[in-house]
Tab-separated table of C-alpha atoms and ligand atoms in Angstrom:
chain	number	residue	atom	x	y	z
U	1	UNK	CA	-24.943	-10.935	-40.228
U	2	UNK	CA	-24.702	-7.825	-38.407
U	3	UNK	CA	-21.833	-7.777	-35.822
U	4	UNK	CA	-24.219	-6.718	-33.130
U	5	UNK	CA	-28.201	-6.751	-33.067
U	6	UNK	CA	-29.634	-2.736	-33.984
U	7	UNK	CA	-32.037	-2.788	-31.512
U	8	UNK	CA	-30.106	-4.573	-28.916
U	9	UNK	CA	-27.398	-1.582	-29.065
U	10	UNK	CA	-30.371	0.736	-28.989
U	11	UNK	CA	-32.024	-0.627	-25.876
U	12	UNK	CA	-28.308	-0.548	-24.193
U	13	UNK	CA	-27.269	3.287	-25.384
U	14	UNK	CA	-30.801	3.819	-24.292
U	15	UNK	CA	-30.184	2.607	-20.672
U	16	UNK	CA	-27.009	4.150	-20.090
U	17	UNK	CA	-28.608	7.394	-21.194
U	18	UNK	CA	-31.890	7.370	-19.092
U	19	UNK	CA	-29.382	6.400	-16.026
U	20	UNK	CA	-27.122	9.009	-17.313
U	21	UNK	CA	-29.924	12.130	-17.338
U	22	UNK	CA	-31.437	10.919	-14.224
U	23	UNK	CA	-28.061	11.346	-12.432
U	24	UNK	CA	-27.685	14.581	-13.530
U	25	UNK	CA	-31.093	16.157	-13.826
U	26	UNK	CA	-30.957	18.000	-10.620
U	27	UNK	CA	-27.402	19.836	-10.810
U	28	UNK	CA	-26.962	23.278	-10.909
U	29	UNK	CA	-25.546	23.616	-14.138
U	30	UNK	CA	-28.006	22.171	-16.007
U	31	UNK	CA	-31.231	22.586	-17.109
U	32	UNK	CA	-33.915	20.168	-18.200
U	33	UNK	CA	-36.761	20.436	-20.573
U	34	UNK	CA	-39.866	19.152	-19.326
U	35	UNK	CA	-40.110	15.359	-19.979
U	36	UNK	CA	-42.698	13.318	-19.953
U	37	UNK	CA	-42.208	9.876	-18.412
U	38	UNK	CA	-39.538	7.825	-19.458
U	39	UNK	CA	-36.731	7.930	-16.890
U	40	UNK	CA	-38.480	5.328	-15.379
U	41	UNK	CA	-36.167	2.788	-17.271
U	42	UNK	CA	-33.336	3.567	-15.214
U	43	UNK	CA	-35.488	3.751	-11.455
U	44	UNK	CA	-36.054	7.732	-12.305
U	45	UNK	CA	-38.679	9.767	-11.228
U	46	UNK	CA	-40.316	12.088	-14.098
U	47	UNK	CA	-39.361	15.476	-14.194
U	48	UNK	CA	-40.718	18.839	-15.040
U	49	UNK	CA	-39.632	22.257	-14.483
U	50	UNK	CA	-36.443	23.891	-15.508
U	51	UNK	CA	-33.915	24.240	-12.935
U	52	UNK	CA	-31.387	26.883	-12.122
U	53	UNK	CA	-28.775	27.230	-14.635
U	54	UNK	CA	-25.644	29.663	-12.374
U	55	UNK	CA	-22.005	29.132	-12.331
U	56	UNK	CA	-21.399	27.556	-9.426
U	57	UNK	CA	-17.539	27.688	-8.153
U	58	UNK	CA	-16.336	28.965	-11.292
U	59	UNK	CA	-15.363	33.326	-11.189
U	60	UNK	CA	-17.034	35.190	-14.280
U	61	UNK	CA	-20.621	34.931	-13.441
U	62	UNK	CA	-23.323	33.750	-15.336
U	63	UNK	CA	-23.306	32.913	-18.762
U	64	UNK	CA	-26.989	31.908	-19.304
U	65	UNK	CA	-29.404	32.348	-22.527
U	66	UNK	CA	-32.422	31.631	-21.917
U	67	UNK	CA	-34.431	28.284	-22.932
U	68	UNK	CA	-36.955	27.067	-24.947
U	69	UNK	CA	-40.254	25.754	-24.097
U	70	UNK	CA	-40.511	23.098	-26.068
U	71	UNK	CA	-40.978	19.295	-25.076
U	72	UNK	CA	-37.975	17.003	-24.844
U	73	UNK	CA	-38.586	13.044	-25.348
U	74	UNK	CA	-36.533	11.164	-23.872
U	75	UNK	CA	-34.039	9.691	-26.269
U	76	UNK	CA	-34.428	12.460	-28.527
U	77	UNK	CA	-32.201	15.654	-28.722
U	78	UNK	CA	-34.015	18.466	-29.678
U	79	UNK	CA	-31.423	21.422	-30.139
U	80	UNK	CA	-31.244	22.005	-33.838
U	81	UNK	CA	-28.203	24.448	-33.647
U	82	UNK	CA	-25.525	21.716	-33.588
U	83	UNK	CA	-25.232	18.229	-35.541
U	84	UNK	CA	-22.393	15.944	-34.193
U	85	UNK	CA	-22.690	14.337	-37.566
U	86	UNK	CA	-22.383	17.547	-38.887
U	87	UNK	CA	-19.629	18.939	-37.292
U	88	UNK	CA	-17.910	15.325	-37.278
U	89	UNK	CA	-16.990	16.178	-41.272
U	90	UNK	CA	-16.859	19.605	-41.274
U	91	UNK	CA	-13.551	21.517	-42.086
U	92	UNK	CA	-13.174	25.303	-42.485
U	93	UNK	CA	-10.522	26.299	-44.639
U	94	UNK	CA	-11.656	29.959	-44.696
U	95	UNK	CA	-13.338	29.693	-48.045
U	96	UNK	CA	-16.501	32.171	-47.388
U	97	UNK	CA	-18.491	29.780	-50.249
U	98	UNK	CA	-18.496	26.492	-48.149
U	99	UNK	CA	-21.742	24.759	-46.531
U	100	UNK	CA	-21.377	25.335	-43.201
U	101	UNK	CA	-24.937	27.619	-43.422
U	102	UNK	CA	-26.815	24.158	-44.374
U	103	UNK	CA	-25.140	22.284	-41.570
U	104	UNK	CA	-26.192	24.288	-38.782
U	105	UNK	CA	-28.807	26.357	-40.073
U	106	UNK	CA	-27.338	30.033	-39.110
U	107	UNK	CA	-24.792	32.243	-41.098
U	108	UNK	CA	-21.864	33.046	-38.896
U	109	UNK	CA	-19.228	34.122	-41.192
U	110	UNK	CA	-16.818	31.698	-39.945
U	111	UNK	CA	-14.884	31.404	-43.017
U	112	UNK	CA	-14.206	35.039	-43.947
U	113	UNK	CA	-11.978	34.969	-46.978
U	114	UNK	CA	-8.886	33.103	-49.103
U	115	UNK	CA	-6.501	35.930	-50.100
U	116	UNK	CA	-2.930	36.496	-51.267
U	117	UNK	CA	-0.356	38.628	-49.371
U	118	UNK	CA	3.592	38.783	-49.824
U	119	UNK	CA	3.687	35.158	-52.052
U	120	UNK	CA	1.501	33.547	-48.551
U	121	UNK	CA	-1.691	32.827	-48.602
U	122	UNK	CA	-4.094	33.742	-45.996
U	123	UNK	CA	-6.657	32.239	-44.238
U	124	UNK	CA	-9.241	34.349	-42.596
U	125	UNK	CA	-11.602	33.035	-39.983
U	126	UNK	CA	-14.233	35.169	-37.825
U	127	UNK	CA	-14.391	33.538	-34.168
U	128	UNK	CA	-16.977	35.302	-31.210
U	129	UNK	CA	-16.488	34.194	-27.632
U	130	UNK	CA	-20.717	34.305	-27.321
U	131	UNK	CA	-22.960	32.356	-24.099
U	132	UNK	CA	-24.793	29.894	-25.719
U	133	UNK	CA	-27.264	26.878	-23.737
U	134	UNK	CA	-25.746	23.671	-25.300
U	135	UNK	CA	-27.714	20.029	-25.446
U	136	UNK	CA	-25.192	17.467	-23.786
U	137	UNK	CA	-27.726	14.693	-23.184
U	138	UNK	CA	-31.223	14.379	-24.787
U	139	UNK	CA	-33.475	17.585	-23.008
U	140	UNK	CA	-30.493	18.513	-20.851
U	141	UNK	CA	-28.899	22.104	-21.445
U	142	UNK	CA	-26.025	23.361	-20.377
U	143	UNK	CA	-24.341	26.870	-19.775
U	144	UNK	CA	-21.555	26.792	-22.234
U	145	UNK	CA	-19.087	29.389	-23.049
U	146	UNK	CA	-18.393	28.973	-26.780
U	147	UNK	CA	-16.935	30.060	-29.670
U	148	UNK	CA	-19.666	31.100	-32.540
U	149	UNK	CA	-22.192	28.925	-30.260
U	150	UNK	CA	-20.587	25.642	-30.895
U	151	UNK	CA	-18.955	23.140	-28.360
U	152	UNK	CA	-16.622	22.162	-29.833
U	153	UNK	CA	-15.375	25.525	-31.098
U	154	UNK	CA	-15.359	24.947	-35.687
U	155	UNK	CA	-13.055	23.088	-36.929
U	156	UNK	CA	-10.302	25.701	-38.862
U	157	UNK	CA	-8.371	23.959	-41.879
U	158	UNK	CA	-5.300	25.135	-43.484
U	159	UNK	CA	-2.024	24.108	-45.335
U	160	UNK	CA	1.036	24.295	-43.906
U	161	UNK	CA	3.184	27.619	-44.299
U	162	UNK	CA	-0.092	29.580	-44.529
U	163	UNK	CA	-1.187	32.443	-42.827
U	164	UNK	CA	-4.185	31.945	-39.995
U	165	UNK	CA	-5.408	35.265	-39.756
U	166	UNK	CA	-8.621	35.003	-36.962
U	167	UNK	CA	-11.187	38.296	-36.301
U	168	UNK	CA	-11.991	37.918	-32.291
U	169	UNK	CA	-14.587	39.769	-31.081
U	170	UNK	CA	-15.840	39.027	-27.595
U	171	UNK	CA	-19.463	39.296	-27.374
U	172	UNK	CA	-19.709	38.527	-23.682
U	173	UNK	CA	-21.269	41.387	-21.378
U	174	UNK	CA	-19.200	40.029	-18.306
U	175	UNK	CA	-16.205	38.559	-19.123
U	176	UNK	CA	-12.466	38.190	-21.368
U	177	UNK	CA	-11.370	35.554	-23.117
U	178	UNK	CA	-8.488	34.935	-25.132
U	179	UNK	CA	-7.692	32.613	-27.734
U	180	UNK	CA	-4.659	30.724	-27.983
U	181	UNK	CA	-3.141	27.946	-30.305
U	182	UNK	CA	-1.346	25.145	-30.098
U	183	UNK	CA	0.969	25.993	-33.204
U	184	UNK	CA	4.485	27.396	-33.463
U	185	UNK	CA	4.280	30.992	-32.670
U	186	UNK	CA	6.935	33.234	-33.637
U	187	UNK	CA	5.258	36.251	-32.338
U	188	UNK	CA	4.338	36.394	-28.608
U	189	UNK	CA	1.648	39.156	-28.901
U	190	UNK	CA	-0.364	36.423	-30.773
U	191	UNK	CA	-0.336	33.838	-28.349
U	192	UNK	CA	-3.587	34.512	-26.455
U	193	UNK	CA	-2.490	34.582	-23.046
U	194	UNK	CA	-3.909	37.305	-20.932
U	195	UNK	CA	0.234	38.349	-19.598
U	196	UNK	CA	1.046	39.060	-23.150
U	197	UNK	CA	0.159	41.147	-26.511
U	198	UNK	CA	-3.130	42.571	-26.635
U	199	UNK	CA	-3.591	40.999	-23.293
U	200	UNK	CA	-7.753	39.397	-22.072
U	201	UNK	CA	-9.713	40.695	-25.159
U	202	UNK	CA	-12.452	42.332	-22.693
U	203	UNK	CA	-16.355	42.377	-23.349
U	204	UNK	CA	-17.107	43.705	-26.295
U	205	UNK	CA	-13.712	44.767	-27.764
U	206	UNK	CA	-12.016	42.547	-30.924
U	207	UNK	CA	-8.464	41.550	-31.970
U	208	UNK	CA	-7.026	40.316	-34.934
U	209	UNK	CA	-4.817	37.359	-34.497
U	210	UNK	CA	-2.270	35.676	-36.631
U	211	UNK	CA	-0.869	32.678	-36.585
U	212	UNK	CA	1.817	31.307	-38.909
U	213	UNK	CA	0.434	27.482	-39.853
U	214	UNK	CA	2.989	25.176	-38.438
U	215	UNK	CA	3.904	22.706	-37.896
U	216	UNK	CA	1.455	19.891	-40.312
U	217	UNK	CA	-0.500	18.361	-37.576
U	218	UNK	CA	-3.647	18.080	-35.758
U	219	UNK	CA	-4.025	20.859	-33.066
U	220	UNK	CA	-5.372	22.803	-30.399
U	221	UNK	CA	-7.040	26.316	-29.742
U	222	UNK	CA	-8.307	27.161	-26.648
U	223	UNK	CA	-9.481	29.929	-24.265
U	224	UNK	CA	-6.469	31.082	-22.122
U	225	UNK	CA	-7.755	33.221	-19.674
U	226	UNK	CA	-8.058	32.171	-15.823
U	227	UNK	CA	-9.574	30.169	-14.278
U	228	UNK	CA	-8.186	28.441	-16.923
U	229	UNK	CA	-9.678	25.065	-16.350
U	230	UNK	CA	-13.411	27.307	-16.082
U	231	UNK	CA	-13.011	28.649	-19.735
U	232	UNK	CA	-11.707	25.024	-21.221
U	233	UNK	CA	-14.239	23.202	-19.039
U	234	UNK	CA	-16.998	25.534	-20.099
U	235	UNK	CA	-16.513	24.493	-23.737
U	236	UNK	CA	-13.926	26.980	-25.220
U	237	UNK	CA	-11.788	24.373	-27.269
U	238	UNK	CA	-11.499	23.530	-31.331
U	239	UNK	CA	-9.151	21.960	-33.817
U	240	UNK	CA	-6.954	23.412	-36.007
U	241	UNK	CA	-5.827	21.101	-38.830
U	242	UNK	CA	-2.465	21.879	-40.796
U	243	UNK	CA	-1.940	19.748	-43.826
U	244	UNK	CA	1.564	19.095	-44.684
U	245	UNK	CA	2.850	20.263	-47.727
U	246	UNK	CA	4.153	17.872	-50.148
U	247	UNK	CA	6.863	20.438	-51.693
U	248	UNK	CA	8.200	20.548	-48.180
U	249	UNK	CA	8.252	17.357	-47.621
U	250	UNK	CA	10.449	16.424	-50.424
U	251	UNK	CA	12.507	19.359	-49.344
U	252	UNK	CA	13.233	18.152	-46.009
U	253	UNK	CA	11.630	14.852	-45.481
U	254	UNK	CA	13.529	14.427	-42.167
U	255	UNK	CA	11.078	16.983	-40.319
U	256	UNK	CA	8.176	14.284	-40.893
U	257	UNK	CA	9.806	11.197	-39.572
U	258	UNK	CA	10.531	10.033	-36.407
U	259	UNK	CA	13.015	8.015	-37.744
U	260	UNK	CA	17.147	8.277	-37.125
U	261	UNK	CA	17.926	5.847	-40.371
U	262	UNK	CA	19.265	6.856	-43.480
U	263	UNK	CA	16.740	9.056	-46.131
U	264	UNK	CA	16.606	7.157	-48.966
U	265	UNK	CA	14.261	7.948	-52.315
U	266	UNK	CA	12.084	5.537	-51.446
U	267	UNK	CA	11.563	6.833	-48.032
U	268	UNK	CA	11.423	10.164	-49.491
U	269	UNK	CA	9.013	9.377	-52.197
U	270	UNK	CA	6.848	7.374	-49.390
U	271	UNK	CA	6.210	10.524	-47.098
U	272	UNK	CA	5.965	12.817	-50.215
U	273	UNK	CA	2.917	10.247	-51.280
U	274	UNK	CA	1.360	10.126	-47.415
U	275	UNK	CA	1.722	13.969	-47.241
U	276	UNK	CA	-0.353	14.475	-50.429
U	277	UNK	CA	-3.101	12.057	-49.325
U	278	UNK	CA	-2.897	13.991	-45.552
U	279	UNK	CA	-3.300	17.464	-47.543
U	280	UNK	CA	-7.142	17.858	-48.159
U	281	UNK	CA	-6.800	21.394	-49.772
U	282	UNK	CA	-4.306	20.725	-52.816
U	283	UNK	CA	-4.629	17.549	-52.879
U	284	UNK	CA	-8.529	16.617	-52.488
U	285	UNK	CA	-8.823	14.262	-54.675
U	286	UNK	CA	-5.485	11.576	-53.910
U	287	UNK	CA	-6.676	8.513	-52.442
U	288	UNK	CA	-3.785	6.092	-51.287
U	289	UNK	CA	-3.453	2.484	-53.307
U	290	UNK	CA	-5.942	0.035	-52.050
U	291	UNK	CA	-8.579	2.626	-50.486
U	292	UNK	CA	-11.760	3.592	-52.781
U	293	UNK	CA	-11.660	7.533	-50.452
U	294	UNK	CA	-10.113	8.958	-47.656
U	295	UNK	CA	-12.944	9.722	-44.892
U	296	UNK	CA	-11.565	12.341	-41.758
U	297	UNK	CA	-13.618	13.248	-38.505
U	298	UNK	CA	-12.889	14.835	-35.651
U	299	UNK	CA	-13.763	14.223	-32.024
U	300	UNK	CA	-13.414	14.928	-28.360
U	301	UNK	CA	-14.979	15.657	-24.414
U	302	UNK	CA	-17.021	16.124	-21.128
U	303	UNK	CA	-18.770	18.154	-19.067
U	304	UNK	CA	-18.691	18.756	-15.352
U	305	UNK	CA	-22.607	20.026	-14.721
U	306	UNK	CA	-22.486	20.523	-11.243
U	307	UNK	CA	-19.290	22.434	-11.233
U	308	UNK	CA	-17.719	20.137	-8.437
U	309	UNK	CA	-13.930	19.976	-10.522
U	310	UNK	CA	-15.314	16.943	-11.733
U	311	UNK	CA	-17.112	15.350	-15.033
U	312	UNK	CA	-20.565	13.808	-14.640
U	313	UNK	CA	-20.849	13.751	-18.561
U	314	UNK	CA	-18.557	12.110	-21.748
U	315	UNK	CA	-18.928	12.231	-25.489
U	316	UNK	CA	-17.394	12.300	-28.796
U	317	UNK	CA	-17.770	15.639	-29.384
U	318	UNK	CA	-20.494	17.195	-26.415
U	319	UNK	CA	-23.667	14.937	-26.896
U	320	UNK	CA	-23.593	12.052	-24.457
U	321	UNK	CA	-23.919	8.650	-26.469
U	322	UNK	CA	-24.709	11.102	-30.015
U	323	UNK	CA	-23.155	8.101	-32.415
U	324	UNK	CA	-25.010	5.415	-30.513
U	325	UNK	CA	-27.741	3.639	-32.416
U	326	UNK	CA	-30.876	5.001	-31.204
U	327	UNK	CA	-34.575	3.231	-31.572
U	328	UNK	CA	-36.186	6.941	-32.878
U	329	UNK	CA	-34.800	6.622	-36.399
U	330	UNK	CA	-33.756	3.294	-37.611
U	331	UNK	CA	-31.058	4.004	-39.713
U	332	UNK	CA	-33.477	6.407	-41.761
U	333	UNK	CA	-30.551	8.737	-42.539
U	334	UNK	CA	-31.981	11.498	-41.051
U	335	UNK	CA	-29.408	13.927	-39.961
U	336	UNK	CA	-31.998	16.641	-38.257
U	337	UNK	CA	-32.161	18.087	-34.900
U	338	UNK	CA	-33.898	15.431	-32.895
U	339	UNK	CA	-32.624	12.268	-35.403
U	340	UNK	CA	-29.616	12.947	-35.195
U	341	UNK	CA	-28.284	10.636	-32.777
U	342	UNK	CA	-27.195	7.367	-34.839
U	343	UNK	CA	-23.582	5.489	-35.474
U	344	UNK	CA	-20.970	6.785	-38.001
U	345	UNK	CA	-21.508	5.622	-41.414
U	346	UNK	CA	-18.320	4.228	-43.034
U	347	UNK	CA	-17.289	2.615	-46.177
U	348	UNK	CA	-15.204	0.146	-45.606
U	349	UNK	CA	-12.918	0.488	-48.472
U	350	UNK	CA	-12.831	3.897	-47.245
U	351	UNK	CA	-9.451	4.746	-45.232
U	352	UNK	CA	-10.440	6.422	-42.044
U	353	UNK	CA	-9.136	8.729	-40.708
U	354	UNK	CA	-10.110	10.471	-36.936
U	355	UNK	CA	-8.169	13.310	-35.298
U	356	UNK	CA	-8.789	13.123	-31.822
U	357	UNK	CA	-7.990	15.857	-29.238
U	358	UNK	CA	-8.467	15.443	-25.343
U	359	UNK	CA	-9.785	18.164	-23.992
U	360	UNK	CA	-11.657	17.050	-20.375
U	361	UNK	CA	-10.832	19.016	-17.823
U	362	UNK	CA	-10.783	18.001	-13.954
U	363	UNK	CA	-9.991	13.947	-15.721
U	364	UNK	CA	-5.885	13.631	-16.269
U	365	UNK	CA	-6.051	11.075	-18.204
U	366	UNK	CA	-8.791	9.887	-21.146
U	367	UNK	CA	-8.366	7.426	-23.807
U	368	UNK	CA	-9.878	6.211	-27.233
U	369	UNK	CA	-10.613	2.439	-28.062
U	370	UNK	CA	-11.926	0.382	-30.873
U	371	UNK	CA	-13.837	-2.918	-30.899
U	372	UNK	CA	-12.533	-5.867	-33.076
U	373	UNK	CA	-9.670	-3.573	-35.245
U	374	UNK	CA	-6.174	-2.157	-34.901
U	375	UNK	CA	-5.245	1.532	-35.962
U	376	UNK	CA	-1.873	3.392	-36.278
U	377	UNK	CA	-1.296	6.323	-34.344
U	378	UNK	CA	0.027	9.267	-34.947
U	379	UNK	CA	0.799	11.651	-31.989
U	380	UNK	CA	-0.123	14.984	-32.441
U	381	UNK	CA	-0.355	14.162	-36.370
U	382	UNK	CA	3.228	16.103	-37.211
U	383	UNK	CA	5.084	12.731	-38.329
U	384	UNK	CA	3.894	11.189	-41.656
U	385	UNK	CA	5.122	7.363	-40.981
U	386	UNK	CA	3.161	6.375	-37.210
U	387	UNK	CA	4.383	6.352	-33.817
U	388	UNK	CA	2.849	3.314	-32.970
U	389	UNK	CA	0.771	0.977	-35.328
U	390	UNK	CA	-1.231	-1.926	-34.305
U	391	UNK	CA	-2.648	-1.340	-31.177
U	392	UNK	CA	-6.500	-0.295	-30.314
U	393	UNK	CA	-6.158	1.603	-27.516
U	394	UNK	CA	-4.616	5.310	-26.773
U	395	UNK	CA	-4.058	6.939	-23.710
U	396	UNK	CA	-4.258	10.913	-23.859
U	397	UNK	CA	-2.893	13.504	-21.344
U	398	UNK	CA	-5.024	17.193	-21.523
U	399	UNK	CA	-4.324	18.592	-24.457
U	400	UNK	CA	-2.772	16.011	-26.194
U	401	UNK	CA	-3.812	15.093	-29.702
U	402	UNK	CA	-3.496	12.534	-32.338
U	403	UNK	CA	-4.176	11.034	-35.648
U	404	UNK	CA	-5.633	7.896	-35.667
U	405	UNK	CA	-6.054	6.038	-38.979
U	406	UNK	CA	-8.092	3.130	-39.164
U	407	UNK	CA	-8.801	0.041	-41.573
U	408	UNK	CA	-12.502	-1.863	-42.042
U	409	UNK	CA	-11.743	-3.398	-45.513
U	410	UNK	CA	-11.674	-6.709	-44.586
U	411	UNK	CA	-14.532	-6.456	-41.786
U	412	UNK	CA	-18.398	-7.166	-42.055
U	413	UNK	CA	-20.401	-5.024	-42.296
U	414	UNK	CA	-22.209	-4.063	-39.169
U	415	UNK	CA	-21.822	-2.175	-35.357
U	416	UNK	CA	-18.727	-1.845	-34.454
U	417	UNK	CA	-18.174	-0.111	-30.775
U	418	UNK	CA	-15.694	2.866	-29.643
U	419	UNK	CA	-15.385	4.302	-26.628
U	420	UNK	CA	-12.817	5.964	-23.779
U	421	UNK	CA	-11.658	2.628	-21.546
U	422	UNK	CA	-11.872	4.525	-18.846
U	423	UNK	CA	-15.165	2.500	-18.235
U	424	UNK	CA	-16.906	4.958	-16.400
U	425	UNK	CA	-16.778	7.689	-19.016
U	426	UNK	CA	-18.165	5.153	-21.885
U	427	UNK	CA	-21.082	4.661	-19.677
U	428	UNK	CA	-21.475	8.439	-18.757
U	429	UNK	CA	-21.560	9.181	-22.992
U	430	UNK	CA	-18.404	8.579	-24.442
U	431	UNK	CA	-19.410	5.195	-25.967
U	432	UNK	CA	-20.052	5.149	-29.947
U	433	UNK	CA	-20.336	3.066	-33.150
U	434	UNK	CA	-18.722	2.885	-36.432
U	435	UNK	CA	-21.623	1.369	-38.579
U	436	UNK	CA	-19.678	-0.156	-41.283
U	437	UNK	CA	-21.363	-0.776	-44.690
U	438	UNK	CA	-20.300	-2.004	-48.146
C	501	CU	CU1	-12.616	32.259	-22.044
């Protein structure tokens, strides 16, 4: 037996979102495709029309595209420019032959090129700071500020001790941006603050940035310029993943561990093994003992839309409630804009593993909780043994980040719920499934 009824979970996710676009539908920074009906559900009134889509409080003016005419349902998202399921599994390591063009249906030339230089390899990613009208709840758009369209920014994947070498070009008429990482920078002209190096990268100029990749861990890039908590808010946020290097860690195993004891072979031989199965680009194909694959996703956010320094909408990763099981497709497998709200499919002899990064702005404070299992956590994702294992809930400060590894294999299959336990974001979006299967 299923864990929880299908279309139970439906008809709840589908509550909380009908109460969650009627609260919102009238707020400046939104707009709404027409809808027919359907808010009733949650004591709505239908609406039509397409409101007024400004920045509100925020300096830098207005960042608007313009919008479709096309009919939302409620329930449905209809933007087909961004998957969460998608981007949930999708890691750029620079390689220019990847399938990011089938995933979101444009060519960007994120991944620009693997090269050689001086004995280090280098990474080479294209980023544009570019306006772009974002779905964050089924027929509601927002006025994002993004890098290459996307909130969250890609996902940039490389091996520790390589070289991130990113093109920036901002292709905003009205505004700079900046971008800076969350890595260890030995060069202060690179770290994408407006006070240093080449400074805000104004409208329409480029920069090259490079970043040494260190240390192994799961990180941040972000916007830097001010109002800093506009640019973040806005959507100007990504991962960067390092994966450790297992020659290094044999080297100097001590830089791994957050552990004062002696280093013994067997502890040395133990984080050499967990740095190979962390290290997706030389080491695709380890699996650990007792797992079948290793499965990785990353996730994240919210979204203030009436610019009042404070949220009115959660998610994993920008779509209110997007891994939620949804009546519209029945666990068809249909990953297209429109059907592409359902839970995350997992094998459960899969290990999984889920890189989480808070990035909310106006919220200190926001947290990540499973239903019916225990994970180990690793903070930040730079130690190879965990700072703290059994537990199911994490609290995360702004900008904070961790690895969170998690365990179905002796669970039945069925819906299993995640979600921030700050209750009040889970029912503004950030509430999701795992969808376990054999
Ligand atoms: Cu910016």
């Amino acid at each position: 037996m299923p864990s929880m009824n299908e279309d139970d979970a439906a008809s709840m996710t589908e509550q909380l979102e009908n109460r969650l676009v009627d609260s919102i539908k009238d707020h400046e920074g939104v707009s709404r495709r027409s809808v027919l009906g359907g808010l009733a559900l949650a004591g709505g009134s239908a609406i039509t029309g397409i409101g007024a889509a400004q920045s509100g409080n925020e300096s830098g003016g207005n960042a608007t595209t313009g919008h479709d005419a096309s009919f939302g349902t409620p329930g449905k998202y209809t933007e087909k420019n961004f998957d969460p399921h998608g981007y949930l599994r999708e890691f750029n390591t620079g390689d220019s032959t990847n399938e990011r063009d089938a995933i979101f249906g444009k060519k960007d030339d994120l991944n620009a090129g693997v090269s050689q230089e001086n004995g280090q390899t280098v990474r080479e990613f294209n980023l544009i700071a570019v306006p772009q009208e974002i779905e964050i709840a089924p027929g509601v758009t927002f006025p994002s500020w993004t890098y290459n369209g996307q909130v969250p920014a890609p996902t940039l994947r490389v091996e520790e001790g390589d070289l991130i070498r990113i093109n920036f070009t901002n292709a905003f008429s009205d505004m700079a941006h900046t971008i800076h990482p969350h890595v260890q920078n030995l060069n202060p002209a690179m770290d994408g603050v407006p006070q240093n190096g080449p400074g805000a990268i104004k409208p329409g100029e480029t920069f090259t940035y490079e970043w040494q990749a260190r240390p192994a861990g799961t990180h941040l890039y972000h916007c830097h310029m001010l109002p800093l908590k506009a640019h973040i808010h806005r959507g100007m946020y990504g991962t960067i993943v390092i994966d450790p290097k297992p020659e290094k860690v044999r080297e100097n195993p001590r830089d791994y561990i957050d552990y004062h004891g002696p280093i013994t072979d067997e502890v040395r031989e133990m984080a050499v093994e967990r740095a190979k199965s962390r290290n997706m680009i030389s080491h695709a194909d380890y699996v650990p003992d007792g797992y079948d694959d290793i499965d990785e996703m990353v996730m994240m956010n919210g979204f203030d839309t009436n610019f009042d320094a404070d949220n009115e909408v959660y998610a994993a990763n920008t779509r209110a409630f997007a891994y939620a099981p949804a009546k519209t497709h029945k666990y068809e497998g249909e990953w297209e804009g429109g059907k592409t709200k359902h839970p995350i499919e997992i094998k459960k002899n899969n290990l999984q593993r889920v890189h989480v990064i808070q990035t909310l702005e106006y919220d200190f404070i926001n947290s990540f909780h499973t239903h019916s299992q225990f994970f180990d956590y690793y903070d930040a994702g730079t130690t190879l043994f965990p700072n703290r294992s059994t537990i199911d809930t994490v609290m995360m400060c702004q900008a904070q980040r961790g690895l969170f590894e998690i365990d179905y294999s002796d669970h039945q299959p069925g819906l299993y719920m995640f979600h921030g336990h700050q209750s009040e974001f889970a029912e503004q979006g950030w509430m999701s499934f795992f969808e376990v299967t054999e």
